[in-house]
Short mmCIF file of C-alpha atoms in Angstrom, two decimals:
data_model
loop_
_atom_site.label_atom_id
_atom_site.label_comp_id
_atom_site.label_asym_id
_atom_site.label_seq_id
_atom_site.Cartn_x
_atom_site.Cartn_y
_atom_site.Cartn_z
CA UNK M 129 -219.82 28.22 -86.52
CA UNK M 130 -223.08 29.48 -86.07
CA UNK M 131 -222.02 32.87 -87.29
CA UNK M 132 -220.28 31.99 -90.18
CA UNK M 133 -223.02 29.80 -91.34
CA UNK M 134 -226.76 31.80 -90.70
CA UNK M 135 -225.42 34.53 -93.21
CA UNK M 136 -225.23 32.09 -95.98
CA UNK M 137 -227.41 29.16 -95.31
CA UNK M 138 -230.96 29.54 -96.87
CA UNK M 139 -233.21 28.77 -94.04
CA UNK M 140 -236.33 28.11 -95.56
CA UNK M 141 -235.75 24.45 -96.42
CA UNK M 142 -236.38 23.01 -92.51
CA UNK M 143 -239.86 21.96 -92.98
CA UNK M 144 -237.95 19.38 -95.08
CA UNK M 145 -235.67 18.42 -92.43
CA UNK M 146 -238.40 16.89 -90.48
CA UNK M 147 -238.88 13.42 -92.13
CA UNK M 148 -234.81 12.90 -91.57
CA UNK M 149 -235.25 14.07 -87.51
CA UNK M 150 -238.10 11.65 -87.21
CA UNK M 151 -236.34 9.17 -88.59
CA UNK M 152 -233.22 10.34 -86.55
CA UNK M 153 -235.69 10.14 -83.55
CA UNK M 154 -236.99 6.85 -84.25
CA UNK M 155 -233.48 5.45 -84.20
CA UNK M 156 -232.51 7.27 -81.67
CA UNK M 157 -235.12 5.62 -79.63
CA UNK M 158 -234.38 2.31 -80.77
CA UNK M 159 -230.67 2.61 -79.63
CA UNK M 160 -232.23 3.38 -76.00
CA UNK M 161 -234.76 0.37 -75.63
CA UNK M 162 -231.61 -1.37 -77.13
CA UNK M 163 -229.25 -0.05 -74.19
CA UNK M 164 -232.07 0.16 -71.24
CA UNK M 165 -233.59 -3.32 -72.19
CA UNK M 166 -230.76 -5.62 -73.06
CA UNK M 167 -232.40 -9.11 -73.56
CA UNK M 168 -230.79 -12.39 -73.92
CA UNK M 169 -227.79 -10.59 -75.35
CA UNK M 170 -227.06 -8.86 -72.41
CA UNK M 171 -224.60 -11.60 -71.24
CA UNK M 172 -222.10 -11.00 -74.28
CA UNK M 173 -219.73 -13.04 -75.56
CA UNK M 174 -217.07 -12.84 -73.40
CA UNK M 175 -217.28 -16.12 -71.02
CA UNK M 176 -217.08 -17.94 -74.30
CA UNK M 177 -213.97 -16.18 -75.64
CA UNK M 178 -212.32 -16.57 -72.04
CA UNK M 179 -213.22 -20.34 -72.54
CA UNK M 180 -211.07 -20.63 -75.55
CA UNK M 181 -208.87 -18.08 -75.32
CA UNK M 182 -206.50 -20.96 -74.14
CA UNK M 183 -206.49 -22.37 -77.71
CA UNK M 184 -206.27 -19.07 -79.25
CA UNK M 185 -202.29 -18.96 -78.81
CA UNK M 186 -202.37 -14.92 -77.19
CA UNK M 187 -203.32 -13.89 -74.30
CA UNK M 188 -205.16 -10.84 -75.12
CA UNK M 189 -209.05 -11.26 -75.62
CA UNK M 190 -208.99 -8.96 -78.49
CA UNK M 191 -205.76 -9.62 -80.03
CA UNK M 192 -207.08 -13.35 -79.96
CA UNK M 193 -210.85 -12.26 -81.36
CA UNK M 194 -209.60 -10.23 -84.59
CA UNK M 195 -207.09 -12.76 -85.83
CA UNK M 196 -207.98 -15.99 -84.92
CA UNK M 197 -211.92 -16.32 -83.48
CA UNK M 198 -213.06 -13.49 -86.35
CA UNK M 199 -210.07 -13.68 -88.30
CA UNK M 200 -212.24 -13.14 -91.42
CA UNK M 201 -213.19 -9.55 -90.11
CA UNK M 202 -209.64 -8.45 -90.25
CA UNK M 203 -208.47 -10.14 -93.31
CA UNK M 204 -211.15 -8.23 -95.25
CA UNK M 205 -210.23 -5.44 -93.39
CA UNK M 206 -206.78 -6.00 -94.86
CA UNK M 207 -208.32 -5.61 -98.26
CA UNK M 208 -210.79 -3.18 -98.00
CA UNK M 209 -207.31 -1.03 -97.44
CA UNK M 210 -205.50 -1.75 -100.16
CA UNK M 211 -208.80 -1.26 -102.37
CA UNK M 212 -208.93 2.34 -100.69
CA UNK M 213 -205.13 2.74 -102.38
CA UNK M 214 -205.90 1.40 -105.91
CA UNK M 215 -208.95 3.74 -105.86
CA UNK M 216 -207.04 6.32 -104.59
CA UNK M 217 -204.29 5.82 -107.42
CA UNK M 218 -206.86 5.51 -109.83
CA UNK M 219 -208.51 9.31 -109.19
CA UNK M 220 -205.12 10.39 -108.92
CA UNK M 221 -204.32 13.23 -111.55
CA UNK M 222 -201.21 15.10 -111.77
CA UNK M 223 -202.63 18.88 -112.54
CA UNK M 224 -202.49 19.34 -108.72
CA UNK M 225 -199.15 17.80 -107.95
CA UNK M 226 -197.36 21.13 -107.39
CA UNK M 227 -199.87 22.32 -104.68
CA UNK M 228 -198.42 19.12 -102.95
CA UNK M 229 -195.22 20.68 -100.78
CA UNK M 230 -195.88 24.18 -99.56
CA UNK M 231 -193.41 25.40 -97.20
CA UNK M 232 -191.69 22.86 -95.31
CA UNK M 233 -189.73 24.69 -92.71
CA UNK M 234 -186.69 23.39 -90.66
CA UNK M 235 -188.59 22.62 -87.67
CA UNK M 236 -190.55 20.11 -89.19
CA UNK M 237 -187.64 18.52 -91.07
CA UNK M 238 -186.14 18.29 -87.13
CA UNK M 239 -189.37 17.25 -85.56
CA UNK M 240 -189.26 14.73 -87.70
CA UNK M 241 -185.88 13.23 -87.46
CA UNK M 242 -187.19 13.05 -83.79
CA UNK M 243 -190.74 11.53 -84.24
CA UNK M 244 -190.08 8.88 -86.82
CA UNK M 245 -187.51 6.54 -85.13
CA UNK M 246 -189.76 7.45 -81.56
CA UNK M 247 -192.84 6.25 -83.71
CA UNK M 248 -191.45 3.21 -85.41
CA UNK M 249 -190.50 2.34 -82.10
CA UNK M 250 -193.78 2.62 -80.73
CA UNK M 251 -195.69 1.01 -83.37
CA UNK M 252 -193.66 -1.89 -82.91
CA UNK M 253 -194.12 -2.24 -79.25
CA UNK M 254 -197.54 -1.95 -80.29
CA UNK M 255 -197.48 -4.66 -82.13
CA UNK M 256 -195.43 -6.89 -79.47
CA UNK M 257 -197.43 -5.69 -77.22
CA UNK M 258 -200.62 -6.91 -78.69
CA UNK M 259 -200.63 -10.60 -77.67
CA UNK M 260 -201.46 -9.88 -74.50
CA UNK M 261 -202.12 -6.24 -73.76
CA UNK M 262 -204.15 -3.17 -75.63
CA UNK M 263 -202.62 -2.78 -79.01
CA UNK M 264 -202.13 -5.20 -82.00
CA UNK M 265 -202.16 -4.99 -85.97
CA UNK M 266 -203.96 -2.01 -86.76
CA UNK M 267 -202.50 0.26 -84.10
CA UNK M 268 -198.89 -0.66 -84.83
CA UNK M 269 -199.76 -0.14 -88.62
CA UNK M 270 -201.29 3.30 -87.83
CA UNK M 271 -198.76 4.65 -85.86
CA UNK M 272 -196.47 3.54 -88.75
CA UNK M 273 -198.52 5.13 -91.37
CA UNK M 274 -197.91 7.97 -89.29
CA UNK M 275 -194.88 8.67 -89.36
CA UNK M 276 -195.11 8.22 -93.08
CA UNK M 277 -197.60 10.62 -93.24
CA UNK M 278 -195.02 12.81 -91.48
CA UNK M 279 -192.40 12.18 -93.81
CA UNK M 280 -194.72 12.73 -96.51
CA UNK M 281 -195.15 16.27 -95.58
CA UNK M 282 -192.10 17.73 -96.92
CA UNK M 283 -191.15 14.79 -98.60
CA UNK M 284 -187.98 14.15 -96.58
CA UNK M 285 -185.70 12.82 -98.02
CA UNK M 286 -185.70 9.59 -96.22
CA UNK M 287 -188.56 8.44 -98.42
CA UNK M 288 -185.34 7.78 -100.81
CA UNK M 289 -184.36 4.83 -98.16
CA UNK M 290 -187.85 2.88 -99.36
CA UNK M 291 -187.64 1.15 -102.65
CA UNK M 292 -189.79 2.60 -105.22
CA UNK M 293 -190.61 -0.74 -106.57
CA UNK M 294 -191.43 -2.07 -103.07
CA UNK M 295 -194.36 -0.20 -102.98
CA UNK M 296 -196.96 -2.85 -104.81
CA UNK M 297 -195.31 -5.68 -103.07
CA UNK M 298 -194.97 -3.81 -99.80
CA UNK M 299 -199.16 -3.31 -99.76
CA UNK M 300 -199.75 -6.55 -100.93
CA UNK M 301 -197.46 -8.55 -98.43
CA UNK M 302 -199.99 -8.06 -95.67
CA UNK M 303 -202.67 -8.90 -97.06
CA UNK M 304 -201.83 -12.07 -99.02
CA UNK M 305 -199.52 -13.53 -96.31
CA UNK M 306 -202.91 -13.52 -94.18
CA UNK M 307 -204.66 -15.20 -97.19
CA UNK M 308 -202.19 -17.53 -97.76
CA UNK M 309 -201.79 -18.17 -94.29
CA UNK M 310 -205.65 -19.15 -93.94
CA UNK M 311 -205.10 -21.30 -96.53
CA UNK M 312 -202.60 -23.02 -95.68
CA UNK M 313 -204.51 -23.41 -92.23
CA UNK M 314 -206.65 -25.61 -94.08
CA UNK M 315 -203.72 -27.95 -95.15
CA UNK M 316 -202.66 -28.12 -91.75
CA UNK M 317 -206.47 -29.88 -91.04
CA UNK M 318 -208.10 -26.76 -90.21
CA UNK M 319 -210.81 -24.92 -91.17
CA UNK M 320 -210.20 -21.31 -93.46
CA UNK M 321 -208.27 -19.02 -91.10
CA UNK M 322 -208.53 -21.35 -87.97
CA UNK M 323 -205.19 -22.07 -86.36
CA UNK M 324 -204.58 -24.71 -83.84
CA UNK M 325 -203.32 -23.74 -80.80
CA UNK M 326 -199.57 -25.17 -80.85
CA UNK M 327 -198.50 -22.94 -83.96
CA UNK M 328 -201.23 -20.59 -83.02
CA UNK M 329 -199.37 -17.91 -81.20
CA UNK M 330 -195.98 -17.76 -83.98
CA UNK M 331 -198.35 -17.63 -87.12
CA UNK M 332 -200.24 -15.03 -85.42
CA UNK M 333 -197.09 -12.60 -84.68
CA UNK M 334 -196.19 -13.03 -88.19
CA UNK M 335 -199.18 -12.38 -89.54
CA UNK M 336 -199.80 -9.19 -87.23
CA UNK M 337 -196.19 -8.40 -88.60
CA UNK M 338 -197.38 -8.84 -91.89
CA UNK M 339 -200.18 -6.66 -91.91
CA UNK M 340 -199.10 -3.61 -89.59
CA UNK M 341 -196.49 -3.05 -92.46
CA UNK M 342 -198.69 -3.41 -94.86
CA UNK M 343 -201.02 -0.97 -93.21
CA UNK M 344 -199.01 1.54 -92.42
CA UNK M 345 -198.03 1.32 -95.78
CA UNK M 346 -201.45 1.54 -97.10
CA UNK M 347 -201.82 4.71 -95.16
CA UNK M 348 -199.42 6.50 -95.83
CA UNK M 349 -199.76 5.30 -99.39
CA UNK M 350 -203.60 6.57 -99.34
CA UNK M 351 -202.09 10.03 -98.10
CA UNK M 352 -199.32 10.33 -100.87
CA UNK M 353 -202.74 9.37 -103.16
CA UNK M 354 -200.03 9.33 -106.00
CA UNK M 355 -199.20 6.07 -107.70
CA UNK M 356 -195.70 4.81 -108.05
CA UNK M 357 -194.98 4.97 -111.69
CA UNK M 358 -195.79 9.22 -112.48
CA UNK M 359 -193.16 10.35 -109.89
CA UNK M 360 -190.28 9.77 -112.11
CA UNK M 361 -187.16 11.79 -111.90
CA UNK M 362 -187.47 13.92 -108.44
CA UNK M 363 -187.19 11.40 -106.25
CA UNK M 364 -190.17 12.38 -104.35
CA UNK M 365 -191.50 8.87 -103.88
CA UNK M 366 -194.38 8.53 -100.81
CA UNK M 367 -194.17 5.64 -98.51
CA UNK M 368 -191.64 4.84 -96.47
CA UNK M 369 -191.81 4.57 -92.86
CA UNK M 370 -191.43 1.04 -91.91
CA UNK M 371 -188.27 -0.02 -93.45
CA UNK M 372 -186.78 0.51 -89.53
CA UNK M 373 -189.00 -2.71 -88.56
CA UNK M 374 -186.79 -4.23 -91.13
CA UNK M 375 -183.43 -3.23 -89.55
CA UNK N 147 -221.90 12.26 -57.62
CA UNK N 148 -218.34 11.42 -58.01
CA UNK N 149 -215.97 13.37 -59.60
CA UNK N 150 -215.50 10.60 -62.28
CA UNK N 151 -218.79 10.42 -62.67
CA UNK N 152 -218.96 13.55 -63.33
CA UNK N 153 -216.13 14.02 -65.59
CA UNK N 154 -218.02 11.04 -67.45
CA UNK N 155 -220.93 13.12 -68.18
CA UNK N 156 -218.85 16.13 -69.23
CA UNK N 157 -217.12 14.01 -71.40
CA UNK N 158 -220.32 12.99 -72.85
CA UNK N 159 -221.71 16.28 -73.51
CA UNK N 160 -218.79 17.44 -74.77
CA UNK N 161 -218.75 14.62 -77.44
CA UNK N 162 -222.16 15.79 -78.34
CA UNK N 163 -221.41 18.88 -78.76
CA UNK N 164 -218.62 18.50 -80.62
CA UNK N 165 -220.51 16.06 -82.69
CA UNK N 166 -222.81 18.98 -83.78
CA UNK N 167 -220.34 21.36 -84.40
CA UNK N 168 -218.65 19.13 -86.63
CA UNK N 169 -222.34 18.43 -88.43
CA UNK N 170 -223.04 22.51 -88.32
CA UNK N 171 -220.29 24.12 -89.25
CA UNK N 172 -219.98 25.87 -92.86
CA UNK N 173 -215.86 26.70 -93.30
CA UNK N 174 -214.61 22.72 -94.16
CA UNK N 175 -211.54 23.67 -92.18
CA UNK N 176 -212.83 24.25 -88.90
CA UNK N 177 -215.14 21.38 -89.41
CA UNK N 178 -211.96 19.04 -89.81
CA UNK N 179 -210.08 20.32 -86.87
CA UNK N 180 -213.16 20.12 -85.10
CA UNK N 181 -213.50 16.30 -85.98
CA UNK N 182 -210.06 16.08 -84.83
CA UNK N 183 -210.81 16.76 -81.59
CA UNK N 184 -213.43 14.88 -81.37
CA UNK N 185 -211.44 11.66 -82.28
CA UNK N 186 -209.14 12.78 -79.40
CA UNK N 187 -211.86 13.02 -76.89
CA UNK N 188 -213.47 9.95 -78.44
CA UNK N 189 -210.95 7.91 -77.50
CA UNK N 190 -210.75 9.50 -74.03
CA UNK N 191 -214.31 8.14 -74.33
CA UNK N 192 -213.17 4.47 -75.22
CA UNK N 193 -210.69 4.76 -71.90
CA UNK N 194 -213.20 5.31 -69.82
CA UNK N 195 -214.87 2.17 -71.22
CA UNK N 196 -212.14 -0.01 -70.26
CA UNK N 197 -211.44 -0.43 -74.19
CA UNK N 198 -207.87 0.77 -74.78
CA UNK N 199 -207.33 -1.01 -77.68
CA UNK N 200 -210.19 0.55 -79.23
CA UNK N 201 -208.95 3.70 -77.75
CA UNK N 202 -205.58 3.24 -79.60
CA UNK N 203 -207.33 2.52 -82.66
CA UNK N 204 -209.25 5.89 -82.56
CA UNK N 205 -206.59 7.76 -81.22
CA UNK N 206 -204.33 7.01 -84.08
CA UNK N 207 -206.48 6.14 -87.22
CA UNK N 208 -209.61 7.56 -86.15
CA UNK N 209 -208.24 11.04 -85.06
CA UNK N 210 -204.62 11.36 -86.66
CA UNK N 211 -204.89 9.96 -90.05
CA UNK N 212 -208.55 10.61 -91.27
CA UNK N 213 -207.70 13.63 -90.08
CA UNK N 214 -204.54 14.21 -92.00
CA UNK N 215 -206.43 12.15 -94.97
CA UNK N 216 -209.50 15.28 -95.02
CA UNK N 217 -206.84 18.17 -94.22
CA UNK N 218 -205.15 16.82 -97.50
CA UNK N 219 -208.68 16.35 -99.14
CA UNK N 220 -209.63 19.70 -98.60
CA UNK N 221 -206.50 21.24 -99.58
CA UNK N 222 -207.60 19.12 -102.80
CA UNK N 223 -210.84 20.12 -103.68
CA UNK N 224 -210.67 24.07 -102.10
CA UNK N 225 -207.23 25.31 -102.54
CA UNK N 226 -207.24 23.68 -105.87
CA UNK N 227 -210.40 25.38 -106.88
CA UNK N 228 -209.69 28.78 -105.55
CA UNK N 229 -206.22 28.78 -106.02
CA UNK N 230 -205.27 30.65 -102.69
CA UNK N 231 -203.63 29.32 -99.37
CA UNK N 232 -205.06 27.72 -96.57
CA UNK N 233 -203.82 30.30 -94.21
CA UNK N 234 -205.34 32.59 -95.68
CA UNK N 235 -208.91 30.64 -95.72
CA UNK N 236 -208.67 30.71 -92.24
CA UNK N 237 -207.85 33.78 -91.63
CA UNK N 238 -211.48 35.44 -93.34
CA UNK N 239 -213.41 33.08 -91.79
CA UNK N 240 -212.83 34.73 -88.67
#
């Protein structure tokens, strides 16, 4: 890169450059008293997680961490998402929709006829998977939004099978059902987003449902970048993907 | 030195480097695939620290999408502007 860049850089600007490296530096060196001198902190958190991990209703430390211990984390998470889609939508303008599908050749029509149905798969295991192994919520919902992304490409025609008008709702369910469900926590004698160990492990499934559709749909959705109502007529509509965890 | 250890500091520098390559270089394109493959080797990273879910995480949304999200972007902002393929972008830059 080197090469490309000396002919057109103007180098006579590093003397400005210097008050960023210090600063640079002086983090840098912070991070390494940080790493080489611990402190109190040192121990971590993770005897007290193990503790009540039994009350957590999965059997995966982090699984149990982002949606029950720190469940507020990941429900903002949730909607810092969907936010990225309206914003998306919002800058969306339609001079540059043609530029959208370039060449889409047969191979990757057939690589994805193989991919999706192998990546819906996967993303759900994921999700399964996730109450008491690696995975969980936002790995299920990105593997989903990949294969949207896929689709999305030469937008194949089985973006058709997902219902235009269950975009909105789709991106929302996630996200709300989590609210809701913290909520309703409450009723139950909780606190906000604290559930009790007996329903525990059930409300968290369905909520890690919940919001790896809605995720994958929110990524896919922030690739398509092109709201729902201006793609009348061609039936080029963006998100699809998940309607196999349906089936 | 073991060999893991030692594939642990190549791994390392390699992250570095890739870091600044990333940082440094001027055509947008190379800059993305380059972050690509730093996601990839990120995650590798996040393996080696016992942290596969956060491994999976970068792997997939780290890596994969933001990467499909900028390769989109800059098909945006550049191939709008200019009006002329990608391919052929790439193919003056070298």
């Amino acid at each position: 890169m080197t090469k490309v860049g000396k002919e057109r850089t103007p180098h006579n600007r590093g003397w400005q450059r210097l008050p960023i490296m210090a600063l640079l530096l002086l983090f840098l060196a912070a991070l390494a008293r940080a790493y080489l001198f611990p402190g109190a902190s040192a121990a971590g958190l993770a005897a007290r997680v193990d503790a009540s991990l039994a009350a957590g209703g999965v059997g995966s430390r982090v699984t149990a961490v982002l949606l029950n211990f720190r469940a507020y984390d990941t429900l903002l998470e949730c909607f810092v998402l969907l936010l990225g889609v309206m914003v998306v939508w919002s800058l969306w303008r339609p001079d540059g929709a043609e530029s959208r599908e370039p060449a889409a050749g047969a191979i990757l029509a057939s690589l994805e006829r193989l991919l999706v149905p192998l990546m819906i798969m996967v993303g759900s295991y994921l999700l399964w998977a996730g109450s008491d192994r690696a995975g969980g919520a936002f790995q299920a919902g990105a593997i989903l939004g990949g294969a949207g992304v896929l689709l999305l490409l030469d937008s194949s025609p089985l973006l058709k099978v997902f219902p235009k008008r269950g975009l909105v709702p789709g991106l929302c369910l996630g996200p709300l059902f989590f609210l809701s469900a913290s909520i309703a926590a409450m009723a139950w004698g909780g606190n906000f987003l604290e559930y009790r160990s007996p329903e525990a492990a059930l409300i968290i499934i369905a909520l890690e449902g919940a919001a790896a559709f809605s995720i994958g749909l929110c990524l896919a959705a922030l690739f398509g970048g092109r709201p729902p109502e201006r793609e009348a007529g061609d039936g080029r509509d963006r998100p699809s993907r998940d309607r196999g965890e349906f089936r | 030195m073991t060999a893991v250890g030692a594939f642990d500091i190549l791994l390392c520098l390699t992250l570095i480097w890739l870091a600044w390559q990333v940082l440094a270089s001027r055509d947008p394109f190379r800059a993305v695939v380059l972050f690509i493959s730093f996601g990839m080797l990120m995650a590798l990273g996040w393996v080696r620290l016992q942290a596969p879910d956060l491994a999976l995480a970068e792997a997939a949304i780290g890596s994969g999408l933001t990467g499909a999200l900028f390769l989109s972007a800059l098909r945006k902002v550049i191939g709008g502007k200019k009006d002329e393929r990608r391919l052929d972008r790439d193919e003056e830059a070298q």
